[in-house]
Tab-separated table of C-alpha atoms and ligand atoms in Angstrom:
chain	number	residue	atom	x	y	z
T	1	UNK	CA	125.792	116.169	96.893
T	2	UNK	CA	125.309	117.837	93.505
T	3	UNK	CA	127.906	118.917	91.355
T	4	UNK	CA	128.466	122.605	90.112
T	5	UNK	CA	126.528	123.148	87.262
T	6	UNK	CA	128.029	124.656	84.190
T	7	UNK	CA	127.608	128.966	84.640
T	8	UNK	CA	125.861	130.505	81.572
T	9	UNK	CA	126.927	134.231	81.421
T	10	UNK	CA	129.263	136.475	83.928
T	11	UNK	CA	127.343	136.419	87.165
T	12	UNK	CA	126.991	132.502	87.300
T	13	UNK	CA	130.530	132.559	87.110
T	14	UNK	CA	131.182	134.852	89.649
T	15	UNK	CA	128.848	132.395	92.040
T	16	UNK	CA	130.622	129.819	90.659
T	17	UNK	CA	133.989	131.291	91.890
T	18	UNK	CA	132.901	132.881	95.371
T	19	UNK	CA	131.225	129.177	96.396
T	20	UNK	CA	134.582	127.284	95.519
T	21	UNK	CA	136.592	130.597	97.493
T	22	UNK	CA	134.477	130.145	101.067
T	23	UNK	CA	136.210	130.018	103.773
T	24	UNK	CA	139.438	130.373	102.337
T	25	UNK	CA	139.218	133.483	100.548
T	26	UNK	CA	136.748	136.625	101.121
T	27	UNK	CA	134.394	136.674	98.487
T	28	UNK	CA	134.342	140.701	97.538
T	29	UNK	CA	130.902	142.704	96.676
T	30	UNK	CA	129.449	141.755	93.144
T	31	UNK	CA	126.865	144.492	91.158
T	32	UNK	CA	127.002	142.383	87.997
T	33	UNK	CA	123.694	141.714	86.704
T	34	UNK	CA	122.724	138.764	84.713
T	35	UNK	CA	123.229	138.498	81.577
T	36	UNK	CA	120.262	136.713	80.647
T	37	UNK	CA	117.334	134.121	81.882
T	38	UNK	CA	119.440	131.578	81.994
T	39	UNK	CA	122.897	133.431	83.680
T	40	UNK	CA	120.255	134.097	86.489
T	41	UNK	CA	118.192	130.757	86.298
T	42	UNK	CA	121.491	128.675	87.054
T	43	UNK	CA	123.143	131.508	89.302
T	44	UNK	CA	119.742	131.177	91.908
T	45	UNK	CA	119.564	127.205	91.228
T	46	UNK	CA	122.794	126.950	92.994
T	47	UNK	CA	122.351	129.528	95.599
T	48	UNK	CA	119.274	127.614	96.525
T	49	UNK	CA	120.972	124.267	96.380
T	50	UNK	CA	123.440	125.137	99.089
T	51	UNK	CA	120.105	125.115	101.447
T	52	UNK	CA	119.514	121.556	100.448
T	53	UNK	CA	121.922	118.418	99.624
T	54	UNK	CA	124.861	121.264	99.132
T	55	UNK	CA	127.651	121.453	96.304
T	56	UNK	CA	130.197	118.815	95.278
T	57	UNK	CA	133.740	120.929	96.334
T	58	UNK	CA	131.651	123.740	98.190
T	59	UNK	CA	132.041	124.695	101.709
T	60	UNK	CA	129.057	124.213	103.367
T	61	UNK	CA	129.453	127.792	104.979
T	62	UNK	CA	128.730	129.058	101.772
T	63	UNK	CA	124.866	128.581	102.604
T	64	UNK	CA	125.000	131.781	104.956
T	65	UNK	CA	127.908	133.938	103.326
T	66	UNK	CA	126.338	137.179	103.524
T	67	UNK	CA	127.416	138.539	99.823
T	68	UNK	CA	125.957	135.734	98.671
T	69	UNK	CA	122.854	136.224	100.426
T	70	UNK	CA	122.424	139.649	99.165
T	71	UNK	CA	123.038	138.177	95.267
T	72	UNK	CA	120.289	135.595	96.293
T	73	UNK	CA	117.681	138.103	97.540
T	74	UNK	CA	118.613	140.511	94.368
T	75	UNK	CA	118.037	137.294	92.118
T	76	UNK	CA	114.621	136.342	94.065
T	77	UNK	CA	113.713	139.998	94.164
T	78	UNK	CA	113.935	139.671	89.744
T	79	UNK	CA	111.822	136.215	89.909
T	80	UNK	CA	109.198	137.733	91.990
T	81	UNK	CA	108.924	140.898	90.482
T	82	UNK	CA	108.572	139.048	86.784
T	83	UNK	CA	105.495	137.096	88.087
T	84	UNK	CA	104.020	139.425	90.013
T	85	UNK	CA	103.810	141.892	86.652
T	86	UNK	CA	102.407	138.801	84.550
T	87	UNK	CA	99.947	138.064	87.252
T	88	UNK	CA	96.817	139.116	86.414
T	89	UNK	CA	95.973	138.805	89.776
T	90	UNK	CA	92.986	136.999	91.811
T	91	UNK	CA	90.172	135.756	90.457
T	92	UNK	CA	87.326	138.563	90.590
T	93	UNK	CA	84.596	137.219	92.709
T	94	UNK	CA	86.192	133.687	93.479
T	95	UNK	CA	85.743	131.763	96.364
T	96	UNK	CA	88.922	129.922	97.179
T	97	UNK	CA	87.278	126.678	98.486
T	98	UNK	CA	84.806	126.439	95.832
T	99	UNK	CA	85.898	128.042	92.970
T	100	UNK	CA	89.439	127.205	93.315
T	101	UNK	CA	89.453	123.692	91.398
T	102	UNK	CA	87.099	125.093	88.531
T	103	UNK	CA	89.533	127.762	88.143
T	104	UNK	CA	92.601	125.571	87.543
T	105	UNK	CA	90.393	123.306	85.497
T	106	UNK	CA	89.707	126.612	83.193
T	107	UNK	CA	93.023	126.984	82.724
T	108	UNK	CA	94.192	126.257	79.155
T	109	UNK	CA	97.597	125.433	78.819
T	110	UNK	CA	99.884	122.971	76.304
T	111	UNK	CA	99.769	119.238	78.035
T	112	UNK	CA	103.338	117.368	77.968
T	113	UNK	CA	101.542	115.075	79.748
T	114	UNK	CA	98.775	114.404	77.119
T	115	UNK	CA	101.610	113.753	74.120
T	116	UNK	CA	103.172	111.466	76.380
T	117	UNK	CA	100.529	109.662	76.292
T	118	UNK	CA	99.929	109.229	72.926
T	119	UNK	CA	102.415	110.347	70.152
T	120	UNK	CA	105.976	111.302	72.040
T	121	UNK	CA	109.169	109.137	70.916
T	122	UNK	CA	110.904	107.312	73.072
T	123	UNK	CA	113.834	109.994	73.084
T	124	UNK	CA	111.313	112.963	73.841
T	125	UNK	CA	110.267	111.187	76.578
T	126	UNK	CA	113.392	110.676	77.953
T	127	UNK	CA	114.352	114.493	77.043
T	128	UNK	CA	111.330	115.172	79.525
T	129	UNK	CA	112.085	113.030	82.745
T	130	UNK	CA	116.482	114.260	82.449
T	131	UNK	CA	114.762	117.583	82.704
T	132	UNK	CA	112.033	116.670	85.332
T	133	UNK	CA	114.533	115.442	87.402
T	134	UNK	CA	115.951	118.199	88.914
T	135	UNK	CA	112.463	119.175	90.387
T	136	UNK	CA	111.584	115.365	90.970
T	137	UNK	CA	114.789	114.078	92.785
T	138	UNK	CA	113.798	115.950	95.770
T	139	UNK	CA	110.421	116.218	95.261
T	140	UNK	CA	108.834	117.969	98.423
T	141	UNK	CA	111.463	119.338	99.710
T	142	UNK	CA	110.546	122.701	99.320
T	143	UNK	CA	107.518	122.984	100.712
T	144	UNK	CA	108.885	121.923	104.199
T	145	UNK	CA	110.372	124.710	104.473
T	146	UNK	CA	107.016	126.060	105.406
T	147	UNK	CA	105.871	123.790	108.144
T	148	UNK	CA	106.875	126.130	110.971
T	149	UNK	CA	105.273	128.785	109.096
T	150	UNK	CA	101.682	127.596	109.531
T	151	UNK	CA	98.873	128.492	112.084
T	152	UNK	CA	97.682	124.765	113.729
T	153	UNK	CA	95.091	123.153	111.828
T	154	UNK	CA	97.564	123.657	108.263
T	155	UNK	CA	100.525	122.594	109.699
T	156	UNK	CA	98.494	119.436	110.841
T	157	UNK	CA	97.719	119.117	107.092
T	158	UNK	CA	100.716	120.018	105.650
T	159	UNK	CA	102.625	117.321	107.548
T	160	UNK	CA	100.270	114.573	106.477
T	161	UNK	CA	100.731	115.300	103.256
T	162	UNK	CA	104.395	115.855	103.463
T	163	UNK	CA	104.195	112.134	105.180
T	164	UNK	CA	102.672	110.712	102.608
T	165	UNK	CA	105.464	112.425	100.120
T	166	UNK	CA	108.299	110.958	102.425
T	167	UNK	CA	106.993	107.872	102.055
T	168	UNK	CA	104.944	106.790	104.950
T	169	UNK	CA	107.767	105.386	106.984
T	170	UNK	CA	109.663	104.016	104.173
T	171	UNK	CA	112.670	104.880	102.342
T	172	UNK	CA	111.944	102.480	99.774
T	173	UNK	CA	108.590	104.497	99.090
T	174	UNK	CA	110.047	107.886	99.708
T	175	UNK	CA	108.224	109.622	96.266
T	176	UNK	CA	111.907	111.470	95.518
T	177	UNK	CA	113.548	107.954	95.349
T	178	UNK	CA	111.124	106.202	93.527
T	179	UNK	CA	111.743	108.352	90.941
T	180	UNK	CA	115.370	107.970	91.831
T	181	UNK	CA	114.847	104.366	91.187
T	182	UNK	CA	112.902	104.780	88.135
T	183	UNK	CA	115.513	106.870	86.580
T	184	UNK	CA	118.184	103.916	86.573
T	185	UNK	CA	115.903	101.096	85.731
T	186	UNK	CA	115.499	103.560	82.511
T	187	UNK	CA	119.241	103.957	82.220
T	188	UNK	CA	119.313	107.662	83.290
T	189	UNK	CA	121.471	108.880	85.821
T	190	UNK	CA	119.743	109.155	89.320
T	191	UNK	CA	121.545	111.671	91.463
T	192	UNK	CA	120.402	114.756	92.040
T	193	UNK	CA	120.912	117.681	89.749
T	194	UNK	CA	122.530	115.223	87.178
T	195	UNK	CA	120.673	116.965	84.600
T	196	UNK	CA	120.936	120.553	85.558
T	197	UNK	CA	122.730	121.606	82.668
T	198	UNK	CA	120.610	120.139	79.922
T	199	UNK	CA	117.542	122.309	81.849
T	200	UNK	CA	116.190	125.128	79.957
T	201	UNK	CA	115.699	128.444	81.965
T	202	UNK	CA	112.190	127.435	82.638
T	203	UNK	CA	112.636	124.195	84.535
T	204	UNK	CA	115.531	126.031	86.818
T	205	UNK	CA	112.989	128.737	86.971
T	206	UNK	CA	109.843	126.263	88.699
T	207	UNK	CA	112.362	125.046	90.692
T	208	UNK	CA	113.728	128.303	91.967
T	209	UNK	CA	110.561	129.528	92.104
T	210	UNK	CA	109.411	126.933	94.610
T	211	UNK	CA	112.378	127.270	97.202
T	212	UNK	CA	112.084	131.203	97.093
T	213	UNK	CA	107.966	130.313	98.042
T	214	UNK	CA	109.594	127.851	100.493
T	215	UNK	CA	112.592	129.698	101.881
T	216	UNK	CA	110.721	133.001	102.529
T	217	UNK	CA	108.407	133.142	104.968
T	218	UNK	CA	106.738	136.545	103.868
T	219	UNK	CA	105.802	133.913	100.799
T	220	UNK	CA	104.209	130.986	102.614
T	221	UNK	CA	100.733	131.634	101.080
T	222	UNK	CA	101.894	131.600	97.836
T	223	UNK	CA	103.996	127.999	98.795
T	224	UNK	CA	100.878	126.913	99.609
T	225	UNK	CA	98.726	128.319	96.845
T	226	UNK	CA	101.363	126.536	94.327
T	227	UNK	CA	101.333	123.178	96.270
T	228	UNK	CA	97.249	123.090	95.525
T	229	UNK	CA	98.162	123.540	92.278
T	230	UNK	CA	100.536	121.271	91.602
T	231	UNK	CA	98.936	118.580	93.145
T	232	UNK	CA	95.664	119.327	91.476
T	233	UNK	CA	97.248	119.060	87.931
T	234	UNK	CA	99.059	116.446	89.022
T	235	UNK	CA	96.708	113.006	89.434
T	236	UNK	CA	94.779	112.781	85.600
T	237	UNK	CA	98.247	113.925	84.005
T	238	UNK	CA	100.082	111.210	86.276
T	239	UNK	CA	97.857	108.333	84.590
T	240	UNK	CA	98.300	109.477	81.055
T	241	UNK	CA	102.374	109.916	81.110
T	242	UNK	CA	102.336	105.970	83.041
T	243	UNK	CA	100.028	105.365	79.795
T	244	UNK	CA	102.444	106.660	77.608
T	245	UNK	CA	105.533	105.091	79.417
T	246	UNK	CA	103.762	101.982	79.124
T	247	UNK	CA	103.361	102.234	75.163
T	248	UNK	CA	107.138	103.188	74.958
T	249	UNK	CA	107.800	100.469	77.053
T	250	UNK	CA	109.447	101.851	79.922
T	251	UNK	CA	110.269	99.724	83.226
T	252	UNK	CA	108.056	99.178	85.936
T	253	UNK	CA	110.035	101.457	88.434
T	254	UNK	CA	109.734	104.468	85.995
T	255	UNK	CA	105.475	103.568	85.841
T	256	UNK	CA	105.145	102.758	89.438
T	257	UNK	CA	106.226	105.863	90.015
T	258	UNK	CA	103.414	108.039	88.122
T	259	UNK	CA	101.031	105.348	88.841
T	260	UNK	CA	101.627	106.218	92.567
T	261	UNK	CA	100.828	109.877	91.742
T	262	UNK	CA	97.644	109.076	90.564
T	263	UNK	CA	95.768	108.139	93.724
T	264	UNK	CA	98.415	109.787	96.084
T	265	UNK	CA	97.609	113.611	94.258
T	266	UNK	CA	93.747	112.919	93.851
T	267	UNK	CA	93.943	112.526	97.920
T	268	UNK	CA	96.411	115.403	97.635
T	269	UNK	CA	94.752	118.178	95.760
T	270	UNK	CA	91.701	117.839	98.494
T	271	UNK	CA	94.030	118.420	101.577
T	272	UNK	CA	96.002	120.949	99.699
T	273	UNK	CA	93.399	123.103	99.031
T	274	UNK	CA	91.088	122.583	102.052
T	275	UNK	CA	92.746	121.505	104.898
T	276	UNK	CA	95.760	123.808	104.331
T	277	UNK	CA	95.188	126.831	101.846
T	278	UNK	CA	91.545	127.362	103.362
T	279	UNK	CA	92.786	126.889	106.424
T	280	UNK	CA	95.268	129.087	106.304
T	281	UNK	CA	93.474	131.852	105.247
T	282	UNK	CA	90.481	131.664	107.779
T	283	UNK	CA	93.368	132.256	110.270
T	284	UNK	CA	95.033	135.110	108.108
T	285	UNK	CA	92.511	136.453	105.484
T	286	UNK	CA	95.139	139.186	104.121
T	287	UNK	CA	96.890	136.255	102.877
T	288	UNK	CA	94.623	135.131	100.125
T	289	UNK	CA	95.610	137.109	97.417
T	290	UNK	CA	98.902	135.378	97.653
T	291	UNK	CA	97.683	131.706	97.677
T	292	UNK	CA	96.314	132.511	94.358
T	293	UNK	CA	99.322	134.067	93.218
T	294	UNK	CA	101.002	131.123	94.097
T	295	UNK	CA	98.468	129.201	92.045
T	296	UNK	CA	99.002	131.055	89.474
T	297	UNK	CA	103.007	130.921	89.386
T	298	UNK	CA	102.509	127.163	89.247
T	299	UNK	CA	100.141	126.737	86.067
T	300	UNK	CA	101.795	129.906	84.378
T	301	UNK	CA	105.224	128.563	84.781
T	302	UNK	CA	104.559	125.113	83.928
T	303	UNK	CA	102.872	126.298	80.557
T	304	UNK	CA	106.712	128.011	79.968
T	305	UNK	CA	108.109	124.891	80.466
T	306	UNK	CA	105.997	122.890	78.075
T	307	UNK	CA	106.350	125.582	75.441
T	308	UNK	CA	109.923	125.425	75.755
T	309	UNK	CA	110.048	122.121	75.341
T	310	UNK	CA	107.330	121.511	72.440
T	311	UNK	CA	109.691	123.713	70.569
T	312	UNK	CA	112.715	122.076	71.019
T	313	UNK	CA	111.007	118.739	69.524
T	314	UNK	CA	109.588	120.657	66.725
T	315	UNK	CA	105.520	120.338	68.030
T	316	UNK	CA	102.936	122.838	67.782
T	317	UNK	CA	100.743	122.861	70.758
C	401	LIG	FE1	104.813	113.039	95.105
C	402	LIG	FE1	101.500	114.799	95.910
């Protein structure tokens, strides 16, 4: 269980009230609007949550309250609409099998993962996995959601790679705990959403975005279109943060667990892409437009993130 996170404007506080009210009290129709990024970033982060470990002191009824629904799909219906005008779109001319890996590669974005490796403090470092955690801590997670979404030969895919997320078999390998584990060999707390409220809008906003792709089936391309590129930025950053973590001197658990990513994700990216995305759309071509969009949410949102927190340490990208 997580605890309530701190709100950050009016409507967070309304959630905050109407999830501590269910079942006791009725919780009454809302039209408050956020006040900012952030009044919305938490307000969705804890709608979500309710769908996954649940709240400290919240009812787990609260997951299908219906007024909270409808401030859930009015907050996803923001999210979505935000991306979807940045979006340039697809790729003109792309094919997704291909092209797809070129593309990412193309992309040009600030790497956290590159001044981990070579010039972040100790304390930046740190600053980076509190904030990491929330996504990290139940890493994969979302993208189950779209298992019973896919035609055969991806959902054949999709659970092999979720497999090898879950650990094989094994708690003790389970990639969500071996973070977990790496998080209090580095004296950091391990429980998830421990760090909510030190995360800036943008990390609440990656992780929102990936249970809305997750929790909405008209989505599922784009879940999938983001899982490709996660995992294909994933495997070459991996090493250099373990690099970096090695300099700084951090334990073993907190390495093991980005060396892990460097093999597991280079296997990853492959099945992502061609065993599930392609595969995917050679069953439902009209849904190609959104894998990329997913891509695209993924790289784009990430770049946000490392922005955000290249400013906060003072670093020019
Ligand atoms: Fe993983
Ligand atoms: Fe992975």
């Amino acid at each position: 269980m997580t605890a309530l996170p701190k709100p950050r404007g009016p409507l967070s506080t309304w959630v905050t009230n109407a999830l501590r009210a269910v079942p006791d009290e009725e919780v009454g129709r809302t039209d408050l609007e956020p006040e900012s990024l952030d009044d919305a970033a938490v307000a969705l982060w804890m709608l979500h949550e309710l769908s996954y470990g649940g709240l400290d002191d919240v009812d787990d009824r609260a997951e299908w309250e219906p007024e909270l629904i409808r401030v859930r799909l009015r907050l996803e219906h923001d999210l979505e609409a935000r991306l979807r005008e940045r979006w340039p779109g697809p790729p003109e001319g792309a094919d997704l099998g291909a092209d797809f890996f070129d593309w990412v590669a193309d992309h040009d974005g600030p790497s956290l993962a590159r001044l981990v490796q070579t010039d972040a403090t100790k304390e930046q470092v740190l600053d980076l996995l509190r904030v990491r955690s929330v996504y990290h801590l139940k890493e994969a997670d979302p993208t189950t959601w779209v298992i019973p979404r896919l035609p055969v030969a991806a959902k054949a895919a999709l659970v092999e790679l979720q497999y090898d997320e879950y650990g094989v078999g094994d708690p003790a390998r389970l990639h969500a705990h071996l973070f977990a584990r790496g998080m209090e060999a580095s004296g950091l707390r391990p429980e998830p959403g421990a760090y909510v409220d030190e995360a800036p809008s943008e990390i609440l906003e990656q992780n929102n975005v990936l249970s809305m792709f997750g929790l909405q089936r008209r989505l599922r391309a784009a879940a999938v279109g983001h899982l490709a590129a996660f995992e294909a930025t994933s495997s070459v950053p991996s090493r250099r943060i373990a690099q970096g973590l090695e300099r700084l001197g951090f334990p073993d658990e907190m390495v093991g667990y980005y060396r892990e990513h460097v093999e597991a994700d280079a296997v990853h990216e492959q099945v992502a892409l061609r065993d599930i995305c392609v595969a995917l759309v050679a069953e439902e071509p009209q849904l190609e437009a959104d894998v990329w969009f997913g891509a695209w949410a993924c790289l784009d949102l990430e770049d946000r993130t490392a922005h955000r927190m290249l400013d906060a340490w003072g670093v020019t990208a």
